[in-house]
CSV table of C-alpha atoms in Angstrom, one decimal:
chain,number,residue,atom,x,y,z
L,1,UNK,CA,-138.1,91.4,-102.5
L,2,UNK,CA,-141.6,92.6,-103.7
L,3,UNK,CA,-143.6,95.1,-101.6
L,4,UNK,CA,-147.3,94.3,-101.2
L,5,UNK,CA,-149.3,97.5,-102.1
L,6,UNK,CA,-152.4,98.7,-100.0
L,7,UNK,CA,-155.7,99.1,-101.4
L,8,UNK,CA,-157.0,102.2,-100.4
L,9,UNK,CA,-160.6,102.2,-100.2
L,10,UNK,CA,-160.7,105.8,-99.4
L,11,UNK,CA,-159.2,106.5,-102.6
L,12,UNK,CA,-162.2,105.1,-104.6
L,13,UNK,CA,-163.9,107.6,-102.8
L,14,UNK,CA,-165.2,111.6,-103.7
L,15,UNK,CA,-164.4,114.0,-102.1
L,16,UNK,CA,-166.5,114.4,-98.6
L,17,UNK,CA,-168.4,117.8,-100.6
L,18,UNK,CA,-168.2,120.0,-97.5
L,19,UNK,CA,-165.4,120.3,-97.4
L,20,UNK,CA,-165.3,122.4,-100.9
L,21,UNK,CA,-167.4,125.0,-99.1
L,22,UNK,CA,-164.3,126.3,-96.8
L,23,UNK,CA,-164.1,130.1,-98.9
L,24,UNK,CA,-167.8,130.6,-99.1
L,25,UNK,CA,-167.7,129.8,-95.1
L,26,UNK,CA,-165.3,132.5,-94.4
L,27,UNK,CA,-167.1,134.7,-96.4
L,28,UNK,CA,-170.6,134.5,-94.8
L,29,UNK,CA,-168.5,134.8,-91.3
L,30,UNK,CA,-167.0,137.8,-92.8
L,31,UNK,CA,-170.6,139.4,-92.7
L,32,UNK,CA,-170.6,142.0,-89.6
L,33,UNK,CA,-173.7,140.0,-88.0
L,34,UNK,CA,-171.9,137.0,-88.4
L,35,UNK,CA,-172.7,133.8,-90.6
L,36,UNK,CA,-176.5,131.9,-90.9
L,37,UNK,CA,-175.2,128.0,-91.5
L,38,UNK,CA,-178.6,126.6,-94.0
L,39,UNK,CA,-175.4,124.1,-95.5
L,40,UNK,CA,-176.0,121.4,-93.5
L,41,UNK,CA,-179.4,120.2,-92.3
L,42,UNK,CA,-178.2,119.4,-88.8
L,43,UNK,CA,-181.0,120.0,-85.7
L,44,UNK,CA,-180.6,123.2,-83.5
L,45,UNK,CA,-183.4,122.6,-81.0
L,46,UNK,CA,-183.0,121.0,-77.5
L,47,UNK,CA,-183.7,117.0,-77.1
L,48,UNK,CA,-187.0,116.5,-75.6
L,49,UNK,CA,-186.9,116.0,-71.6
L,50,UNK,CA,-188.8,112.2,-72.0
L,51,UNK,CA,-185.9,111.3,-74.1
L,52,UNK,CA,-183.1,112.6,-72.2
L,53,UNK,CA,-184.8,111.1,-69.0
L,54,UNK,CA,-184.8,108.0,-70.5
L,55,UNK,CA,-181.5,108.2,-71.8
L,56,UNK,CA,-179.9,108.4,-68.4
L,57,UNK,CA,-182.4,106.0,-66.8
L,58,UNK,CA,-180.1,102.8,-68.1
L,59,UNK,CA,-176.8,104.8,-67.8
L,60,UNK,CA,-175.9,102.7,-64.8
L,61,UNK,CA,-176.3,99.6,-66.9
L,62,UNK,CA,-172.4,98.2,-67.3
L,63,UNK,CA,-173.3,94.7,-70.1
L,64,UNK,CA,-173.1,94.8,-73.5
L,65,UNK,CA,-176.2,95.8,-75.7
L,66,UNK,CA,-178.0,93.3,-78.0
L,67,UNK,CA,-177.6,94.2,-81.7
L,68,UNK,CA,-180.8,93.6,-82.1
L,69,UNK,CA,-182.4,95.7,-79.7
L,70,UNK,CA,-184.5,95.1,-76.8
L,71,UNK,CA,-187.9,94.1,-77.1
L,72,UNK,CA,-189.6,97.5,-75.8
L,73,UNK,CA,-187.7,99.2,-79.2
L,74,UNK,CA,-188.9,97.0,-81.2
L,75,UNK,CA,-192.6,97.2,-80.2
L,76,UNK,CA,-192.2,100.9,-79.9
L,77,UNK,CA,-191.2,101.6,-83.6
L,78,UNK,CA,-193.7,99.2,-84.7
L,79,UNK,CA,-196.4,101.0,-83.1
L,80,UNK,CA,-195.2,104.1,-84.2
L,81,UNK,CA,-194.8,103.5,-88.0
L,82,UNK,CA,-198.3,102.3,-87.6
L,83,UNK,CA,-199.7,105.3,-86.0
L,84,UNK,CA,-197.8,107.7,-87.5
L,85,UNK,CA,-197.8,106.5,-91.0
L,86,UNK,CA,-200.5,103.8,-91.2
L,87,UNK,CA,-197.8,100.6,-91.7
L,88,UNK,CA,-199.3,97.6,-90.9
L,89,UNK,CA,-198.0,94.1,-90.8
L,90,UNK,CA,-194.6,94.5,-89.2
L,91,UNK,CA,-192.9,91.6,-86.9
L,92,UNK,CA,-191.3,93.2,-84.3
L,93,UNK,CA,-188.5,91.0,-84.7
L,94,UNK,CA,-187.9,93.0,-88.0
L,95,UNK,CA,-186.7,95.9,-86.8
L,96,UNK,CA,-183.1,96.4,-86.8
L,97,UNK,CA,-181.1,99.9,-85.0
L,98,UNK,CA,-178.6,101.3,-87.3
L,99,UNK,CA,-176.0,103.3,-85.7
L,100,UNK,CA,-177.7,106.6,-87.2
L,101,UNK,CA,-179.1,105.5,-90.5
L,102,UNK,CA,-176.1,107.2,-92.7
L,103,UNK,CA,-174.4,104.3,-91.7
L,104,UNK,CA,-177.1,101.6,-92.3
L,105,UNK,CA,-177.5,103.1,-96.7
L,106,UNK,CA,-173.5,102.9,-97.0
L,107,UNK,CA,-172.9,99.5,-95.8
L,108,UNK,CA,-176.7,97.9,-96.6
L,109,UNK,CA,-175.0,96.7,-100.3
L,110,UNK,CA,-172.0,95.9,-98.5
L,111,UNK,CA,-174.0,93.5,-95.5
L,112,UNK,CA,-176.6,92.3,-98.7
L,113,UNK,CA,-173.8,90.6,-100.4
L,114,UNK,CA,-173.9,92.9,-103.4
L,115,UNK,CA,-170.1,93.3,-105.3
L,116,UNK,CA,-168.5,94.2,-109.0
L,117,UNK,CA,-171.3,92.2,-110.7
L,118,UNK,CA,-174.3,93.8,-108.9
L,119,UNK,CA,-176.0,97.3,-110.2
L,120,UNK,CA,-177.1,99.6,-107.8
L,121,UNK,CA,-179.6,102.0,-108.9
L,122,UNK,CA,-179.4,105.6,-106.9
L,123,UNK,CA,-182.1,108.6,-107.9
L,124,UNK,CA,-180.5,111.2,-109.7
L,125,UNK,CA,-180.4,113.8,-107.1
L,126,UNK,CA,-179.4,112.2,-104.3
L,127,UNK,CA,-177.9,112.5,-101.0
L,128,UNK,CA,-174.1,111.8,-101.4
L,129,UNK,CA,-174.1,108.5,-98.9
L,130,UNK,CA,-176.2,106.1,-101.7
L,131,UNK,CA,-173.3,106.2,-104.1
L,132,UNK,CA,-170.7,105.9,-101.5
L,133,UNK,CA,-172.7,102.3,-100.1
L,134,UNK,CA,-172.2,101.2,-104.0
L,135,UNK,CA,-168.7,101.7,-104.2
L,136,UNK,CA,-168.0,100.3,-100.7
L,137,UNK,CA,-169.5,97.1,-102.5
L,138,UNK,CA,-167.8,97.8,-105.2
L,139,UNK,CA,-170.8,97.4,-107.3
L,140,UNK,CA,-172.0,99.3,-110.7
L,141,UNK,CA,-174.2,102.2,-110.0
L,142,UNK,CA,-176.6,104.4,-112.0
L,143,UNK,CA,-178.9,107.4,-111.6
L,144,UNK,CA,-182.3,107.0,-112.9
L,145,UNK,CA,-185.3,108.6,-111.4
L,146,UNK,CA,-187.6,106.3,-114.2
L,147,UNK,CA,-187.5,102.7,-114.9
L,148,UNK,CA,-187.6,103.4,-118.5
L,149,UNK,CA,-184.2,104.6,-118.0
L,150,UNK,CA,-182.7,101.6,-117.1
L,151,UNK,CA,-183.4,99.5,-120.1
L,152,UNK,CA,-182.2,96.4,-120.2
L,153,UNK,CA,-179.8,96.2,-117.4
L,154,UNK,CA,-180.7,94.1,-114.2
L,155,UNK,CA,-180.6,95.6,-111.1
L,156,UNK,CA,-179.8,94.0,-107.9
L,157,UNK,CA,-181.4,97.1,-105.1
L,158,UNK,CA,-182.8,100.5,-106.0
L,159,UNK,CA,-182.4,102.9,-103.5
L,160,UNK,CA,-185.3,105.7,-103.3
L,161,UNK,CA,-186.1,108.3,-101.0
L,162,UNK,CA,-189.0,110.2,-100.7
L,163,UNK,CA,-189.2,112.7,-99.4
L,164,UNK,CA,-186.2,113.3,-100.9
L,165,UNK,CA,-182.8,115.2,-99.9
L,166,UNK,CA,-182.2,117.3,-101.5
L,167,UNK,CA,-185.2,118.3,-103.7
L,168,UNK,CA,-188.2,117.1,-101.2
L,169,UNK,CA,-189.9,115.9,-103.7
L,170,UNK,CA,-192.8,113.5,-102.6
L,171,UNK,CA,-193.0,110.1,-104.7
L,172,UNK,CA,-196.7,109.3,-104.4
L,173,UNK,CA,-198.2,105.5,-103.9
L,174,UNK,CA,-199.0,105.0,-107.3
L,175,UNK,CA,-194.9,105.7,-108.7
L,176,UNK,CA,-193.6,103.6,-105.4
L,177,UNK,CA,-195.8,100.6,-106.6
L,178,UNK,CA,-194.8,100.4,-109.9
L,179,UNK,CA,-191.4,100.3,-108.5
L,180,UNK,CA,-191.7,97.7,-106.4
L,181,UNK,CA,-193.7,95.3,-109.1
L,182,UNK,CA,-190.9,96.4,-111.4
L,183,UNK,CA,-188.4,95.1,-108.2
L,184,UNK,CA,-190.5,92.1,-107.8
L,185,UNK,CA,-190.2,91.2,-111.4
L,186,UNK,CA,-186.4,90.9,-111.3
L,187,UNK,CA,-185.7,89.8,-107.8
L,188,UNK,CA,-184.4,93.4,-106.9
L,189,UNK,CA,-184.0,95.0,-103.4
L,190,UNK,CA,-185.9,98.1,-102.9
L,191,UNK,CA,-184.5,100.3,-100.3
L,192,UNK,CA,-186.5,103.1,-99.4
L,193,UNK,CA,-184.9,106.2,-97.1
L,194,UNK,CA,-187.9,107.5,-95.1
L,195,UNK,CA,-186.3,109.6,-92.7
L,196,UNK,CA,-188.4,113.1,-93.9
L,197,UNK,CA,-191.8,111.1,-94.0
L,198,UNK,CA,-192.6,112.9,-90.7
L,199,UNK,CA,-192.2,116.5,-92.0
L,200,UNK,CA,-194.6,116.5,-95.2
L,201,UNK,CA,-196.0,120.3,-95.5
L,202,UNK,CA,-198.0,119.3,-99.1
L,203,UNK,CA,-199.7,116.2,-99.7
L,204,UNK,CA,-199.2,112.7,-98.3
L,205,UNK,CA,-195.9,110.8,-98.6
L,206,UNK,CA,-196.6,107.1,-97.9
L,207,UNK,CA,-194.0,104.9,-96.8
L,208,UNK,CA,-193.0,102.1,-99.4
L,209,UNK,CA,-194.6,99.7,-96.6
L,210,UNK,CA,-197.6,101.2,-96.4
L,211,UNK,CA,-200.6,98.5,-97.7
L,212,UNK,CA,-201.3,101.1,-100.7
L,213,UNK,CA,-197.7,100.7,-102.2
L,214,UNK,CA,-196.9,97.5,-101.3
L,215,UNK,CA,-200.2,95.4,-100.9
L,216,UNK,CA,-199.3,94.3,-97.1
L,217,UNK,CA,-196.6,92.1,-98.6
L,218,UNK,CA,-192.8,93.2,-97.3
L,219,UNK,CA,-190.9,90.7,-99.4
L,220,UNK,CA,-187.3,92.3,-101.3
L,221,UNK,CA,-188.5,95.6,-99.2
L,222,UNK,CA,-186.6,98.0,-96.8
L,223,UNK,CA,-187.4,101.1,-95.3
L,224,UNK,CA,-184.5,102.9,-93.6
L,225,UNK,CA,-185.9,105.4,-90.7
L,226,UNK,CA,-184.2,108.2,-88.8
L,227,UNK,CA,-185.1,109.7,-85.4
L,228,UNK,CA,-182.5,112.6,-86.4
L,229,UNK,CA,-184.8,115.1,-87.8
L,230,UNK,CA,-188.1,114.9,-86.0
L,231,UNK,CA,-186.9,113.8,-82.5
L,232,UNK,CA,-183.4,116.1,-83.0
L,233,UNK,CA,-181.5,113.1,-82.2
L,234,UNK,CA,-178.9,113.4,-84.7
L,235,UNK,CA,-176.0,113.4,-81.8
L,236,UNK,CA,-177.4,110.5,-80.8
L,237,UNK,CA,-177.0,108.6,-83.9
L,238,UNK,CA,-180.1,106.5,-83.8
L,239,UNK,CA,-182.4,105.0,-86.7
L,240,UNK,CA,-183.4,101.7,-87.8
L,241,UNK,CA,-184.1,99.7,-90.8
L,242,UNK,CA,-187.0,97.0,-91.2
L,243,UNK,CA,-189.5,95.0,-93.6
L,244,UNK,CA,-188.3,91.9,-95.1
L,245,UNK,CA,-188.2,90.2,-92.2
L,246,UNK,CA,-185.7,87.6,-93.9
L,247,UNK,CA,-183.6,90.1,-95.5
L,248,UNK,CA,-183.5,92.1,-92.0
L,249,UNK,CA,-182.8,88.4,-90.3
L,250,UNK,CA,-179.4,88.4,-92.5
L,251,UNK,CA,-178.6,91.7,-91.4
L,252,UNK,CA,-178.9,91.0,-88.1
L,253,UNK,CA,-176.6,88.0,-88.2
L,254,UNK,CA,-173.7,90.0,-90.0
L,255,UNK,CA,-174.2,93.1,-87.8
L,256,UNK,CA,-173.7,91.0,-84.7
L,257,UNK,CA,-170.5,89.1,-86.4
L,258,UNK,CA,-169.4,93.2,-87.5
L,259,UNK,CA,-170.3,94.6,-83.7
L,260,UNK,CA,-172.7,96.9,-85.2
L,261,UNK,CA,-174.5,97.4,-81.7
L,262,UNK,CA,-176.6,100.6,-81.0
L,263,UNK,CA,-175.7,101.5,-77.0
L,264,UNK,CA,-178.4,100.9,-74.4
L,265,UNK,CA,-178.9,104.2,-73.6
L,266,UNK,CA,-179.8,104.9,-76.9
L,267,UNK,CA,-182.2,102.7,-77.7
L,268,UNK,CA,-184.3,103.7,-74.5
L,269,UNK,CA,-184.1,107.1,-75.6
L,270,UNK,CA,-185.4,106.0,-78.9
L,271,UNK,CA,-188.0,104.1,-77.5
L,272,UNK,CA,-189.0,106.9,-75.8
L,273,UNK,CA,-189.1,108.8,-78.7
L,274,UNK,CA,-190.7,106.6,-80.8
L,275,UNK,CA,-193.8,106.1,-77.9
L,276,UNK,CA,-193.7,109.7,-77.7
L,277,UNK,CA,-196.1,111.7,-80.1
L,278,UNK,CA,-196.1,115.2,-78.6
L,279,UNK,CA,-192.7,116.3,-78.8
L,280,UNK,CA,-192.6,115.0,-82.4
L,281,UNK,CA,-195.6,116.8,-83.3
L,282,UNK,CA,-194.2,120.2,-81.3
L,283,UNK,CA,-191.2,119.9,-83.7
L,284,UNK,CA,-192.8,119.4,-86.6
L,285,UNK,CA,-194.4,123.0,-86.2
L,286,UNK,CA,-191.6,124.6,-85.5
L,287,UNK,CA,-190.1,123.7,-88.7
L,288,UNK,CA,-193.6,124.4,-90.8
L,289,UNK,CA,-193.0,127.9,-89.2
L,290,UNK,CA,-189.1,128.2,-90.3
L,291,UNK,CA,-190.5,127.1,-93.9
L,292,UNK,CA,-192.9,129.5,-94.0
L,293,UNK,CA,-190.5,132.4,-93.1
L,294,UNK,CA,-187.7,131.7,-95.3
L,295,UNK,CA,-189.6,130.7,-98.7
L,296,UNK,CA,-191.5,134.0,-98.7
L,297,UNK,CA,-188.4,135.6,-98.0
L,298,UNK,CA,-186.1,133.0,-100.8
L,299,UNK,CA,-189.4,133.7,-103.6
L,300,UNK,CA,-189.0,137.7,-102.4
L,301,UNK,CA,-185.6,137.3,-103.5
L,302,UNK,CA,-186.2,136.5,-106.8
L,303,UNK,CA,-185.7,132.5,-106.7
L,304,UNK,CA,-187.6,129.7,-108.1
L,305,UNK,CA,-188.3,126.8,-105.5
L,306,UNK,CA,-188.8,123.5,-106.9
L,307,UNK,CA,-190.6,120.7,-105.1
L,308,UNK,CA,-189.6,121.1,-101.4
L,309,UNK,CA,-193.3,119.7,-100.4
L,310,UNK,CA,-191.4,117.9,-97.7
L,311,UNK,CA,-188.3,117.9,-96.0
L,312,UNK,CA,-186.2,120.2,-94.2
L,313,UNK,CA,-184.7,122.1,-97.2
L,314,UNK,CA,-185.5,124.4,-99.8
L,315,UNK,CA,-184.8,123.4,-103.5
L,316,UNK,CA,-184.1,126.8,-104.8
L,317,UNK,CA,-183.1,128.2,-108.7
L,318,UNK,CA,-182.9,131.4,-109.9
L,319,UNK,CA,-181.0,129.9,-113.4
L,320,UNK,CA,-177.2,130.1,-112.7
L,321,UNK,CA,-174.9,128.0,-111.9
L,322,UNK,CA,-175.1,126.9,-108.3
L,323,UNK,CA,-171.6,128.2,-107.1
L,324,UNK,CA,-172.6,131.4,-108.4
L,325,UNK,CA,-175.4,131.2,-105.7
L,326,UNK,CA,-173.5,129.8,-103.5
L,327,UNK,CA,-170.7,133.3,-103.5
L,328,UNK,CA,-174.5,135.6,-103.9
L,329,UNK,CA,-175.8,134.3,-100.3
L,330,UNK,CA,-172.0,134.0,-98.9
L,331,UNK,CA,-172.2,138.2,-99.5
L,332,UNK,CA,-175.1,138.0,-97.2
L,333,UNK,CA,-173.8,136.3,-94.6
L,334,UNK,CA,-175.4,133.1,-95.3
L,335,UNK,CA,-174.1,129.8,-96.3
L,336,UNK,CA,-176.1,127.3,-98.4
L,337,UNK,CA,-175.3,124.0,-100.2
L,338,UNK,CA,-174.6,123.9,-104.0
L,339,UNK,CA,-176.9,121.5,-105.9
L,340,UNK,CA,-174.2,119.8,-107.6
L,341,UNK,CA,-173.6,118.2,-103.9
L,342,UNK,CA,-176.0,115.8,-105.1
L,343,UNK,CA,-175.4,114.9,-108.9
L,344,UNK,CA,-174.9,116.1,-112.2
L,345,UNK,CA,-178.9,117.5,-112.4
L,346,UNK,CA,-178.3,119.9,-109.3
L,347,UNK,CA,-175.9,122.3,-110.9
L,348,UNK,CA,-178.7,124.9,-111.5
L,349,UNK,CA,-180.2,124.7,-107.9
L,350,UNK,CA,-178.9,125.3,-104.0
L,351,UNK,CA,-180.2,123.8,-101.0
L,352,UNK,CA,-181.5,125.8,-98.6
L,353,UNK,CA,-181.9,124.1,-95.1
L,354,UNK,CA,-184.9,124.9,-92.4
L,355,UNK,CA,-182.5,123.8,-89.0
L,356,UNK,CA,-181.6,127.0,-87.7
L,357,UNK,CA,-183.2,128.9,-84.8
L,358,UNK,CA,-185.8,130.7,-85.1
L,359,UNK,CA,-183.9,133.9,-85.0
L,360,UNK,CA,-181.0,133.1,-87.2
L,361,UNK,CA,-184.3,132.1,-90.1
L,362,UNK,CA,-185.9,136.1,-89.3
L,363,UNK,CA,-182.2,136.8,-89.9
L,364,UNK,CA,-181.5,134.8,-92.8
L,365,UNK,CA,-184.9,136.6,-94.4
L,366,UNK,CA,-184.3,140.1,-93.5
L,367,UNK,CA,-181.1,139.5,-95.6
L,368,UNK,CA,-182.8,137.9,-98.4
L,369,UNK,CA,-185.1,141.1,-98.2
């Protein structure tokens, strides 16, 4: 009798990275004022009391949620992307809530239809979860930051993300359009992860909606938004994803097959976030003060910072090899993430996140001093 063997998909899988970062935790916690987590860039700060209120105003509410939102959600993210980043154009009914928008990137190739003969192109330093989405599809992937780097091969979506995670670097309008005309050209999605857009500390960074990039035409365009980092929502898991209105349409459809539904009380709180300006702009300076304290203190120390115009992490060199770093701030008490976390071109560089408390950054700086 032959036995059926299971596919394991975790198996076609890295290693979740954290998890390699188990001694250089117990080393940090081994420093007699205790540890400084910058690993992880996970929010520290108190939900704001118009989102919590609004959370628990729909808590009695016992019927199922509508995948597709309510009405107030939608209109409230499309007024905010268009006052907060000057996106213009949007149908309400093409906004989509993601389940916290980690899960919208790894299963967006996945819900698009994309498998072994697709390519999905992922920048070269990039957050861990665009590769994963590929191989959940089982597609091809590649790294290329440039277009010239693809050649000949034909893609079928280009993720980018700008700002990025890990680096924060800033792709301006002009490199976004030539992506998308280069997209357009060969019938490629272009899925854009926004979710830093609202802490840029240098510069603009323009959403790939924006008229400038994309000439008020949405068509093979997505843009994946977070309300983790500037709202400190990240428990809540709550994000979206939106443009095409058609592509967004299919999504929909397979989301409410899947039972990909955001719960009510979450998407009032994130329509009170995304109505609310104030606590979002409160937030934003408390991280431009973190950044302030902790790159003086990272440069003090004798590092390079690349990039890191945006974001909530430093991008920080001082020429070794990352796990090499990694053990040199462990000694301080301090834990950070090694570049190689996010590809092959981040061996040299750690990541140094901003989402700590105010006193754990003067403490992570009087160490660096």
């Amino acid at each position: 009798m032959s036995t059926r063997v299971r596919r394991s998909v975790a198996k076609n899988l890295p290693d979740f990275p954290w998890d390699s970062l188990t001694d250089a935790k117990n080393k940090a916690a081994a420093h007699p004022d205790g540890i400084v987590n910058l690993s992880v860039g996970t929010p520290v700060d108190p939900v704001a009391p118009v989102i919590r209120e609004a959370l628990t105003a729909v808590a009695e509410e016992p019927g199922y949620p509508t995948t597709h939102g309510t009405a107030e959600l939608r209109a409230a993210a499309v007024g905010a992307l268009e006052r907060r980043y000057g996106v213009t154009g949007l149908d309400p009914a093409a906004i989509l809530p993601a389940i916290g928008t980690k899960e919208m990137i790894a299963w967006l190739p996945s819900l698009l239809g994309l498998g072994a003969d697709d390519l999905v192109v992922i920048p070269e330093l990039a957050y861990p979860t665009y590769e994963v989405g590929g191989l959940l599809a089982g597609a091809r992937i590649i790294r290329a930051d440039g277009l010239t780097r693809l050649g000949p091969e034909v893609a079928s979506l280009v993720f980018v993300n700008s700002p990025s995670n890990p680096t924060g670097k800033v792709l301006g309008a002009d490199h976004l359009r030539k992506v998308v005309e280069w997209a357009r050209s060969r019938d490629a999605i272009v899925v854009s992860d926004e979710c830093y857009l609202g802490l840029t500390w240098e510069g603009e960074a323009p959403s790939i909606l924006h008229p400038s990039v994309c000439g008020g035409d949405h068509t093979n365009l997505l843009a994946v938004h977070s309300l983790s980092k500037t709202s400190n929502l990240a428990s809540y898991r709550a994000g979206f994803v939106t443009g095409d209105a058609e592509l967004v349409a299919d999504l929909l459809e397979v989301r409410k097959h899947a039972g990909m539904m955001l719960p009510l009380p979450i998407q009032s709180a994130m329509t009170a976030a995304l109505n609310d300006d104030e606590h979002e702009n409160a937030q934003r300076e408390k991280y431009r003060k973190r950044r302030e304290v902790l790159l003086e203190a990272v440069r003090g120390a004798g590092f390079t910072v690349d990039h890191s115009e945006a974001g909530l992490y430093l991008w920080a060199t001082r020429g070794e090899e990352c796990r090499a770093t990694v053990d040199w701030f462990a000694e301080r008490g301090i834990l950070v993430a090694p570049g190689e976390f996010y590809g092959p071109g981040g061996v040299l560089h750690v990541r140094i996140a901003l989402t700590a408390t105010d006193e754990a950054i003067a403490a992570a700086a009087e160490r660096l001093r």
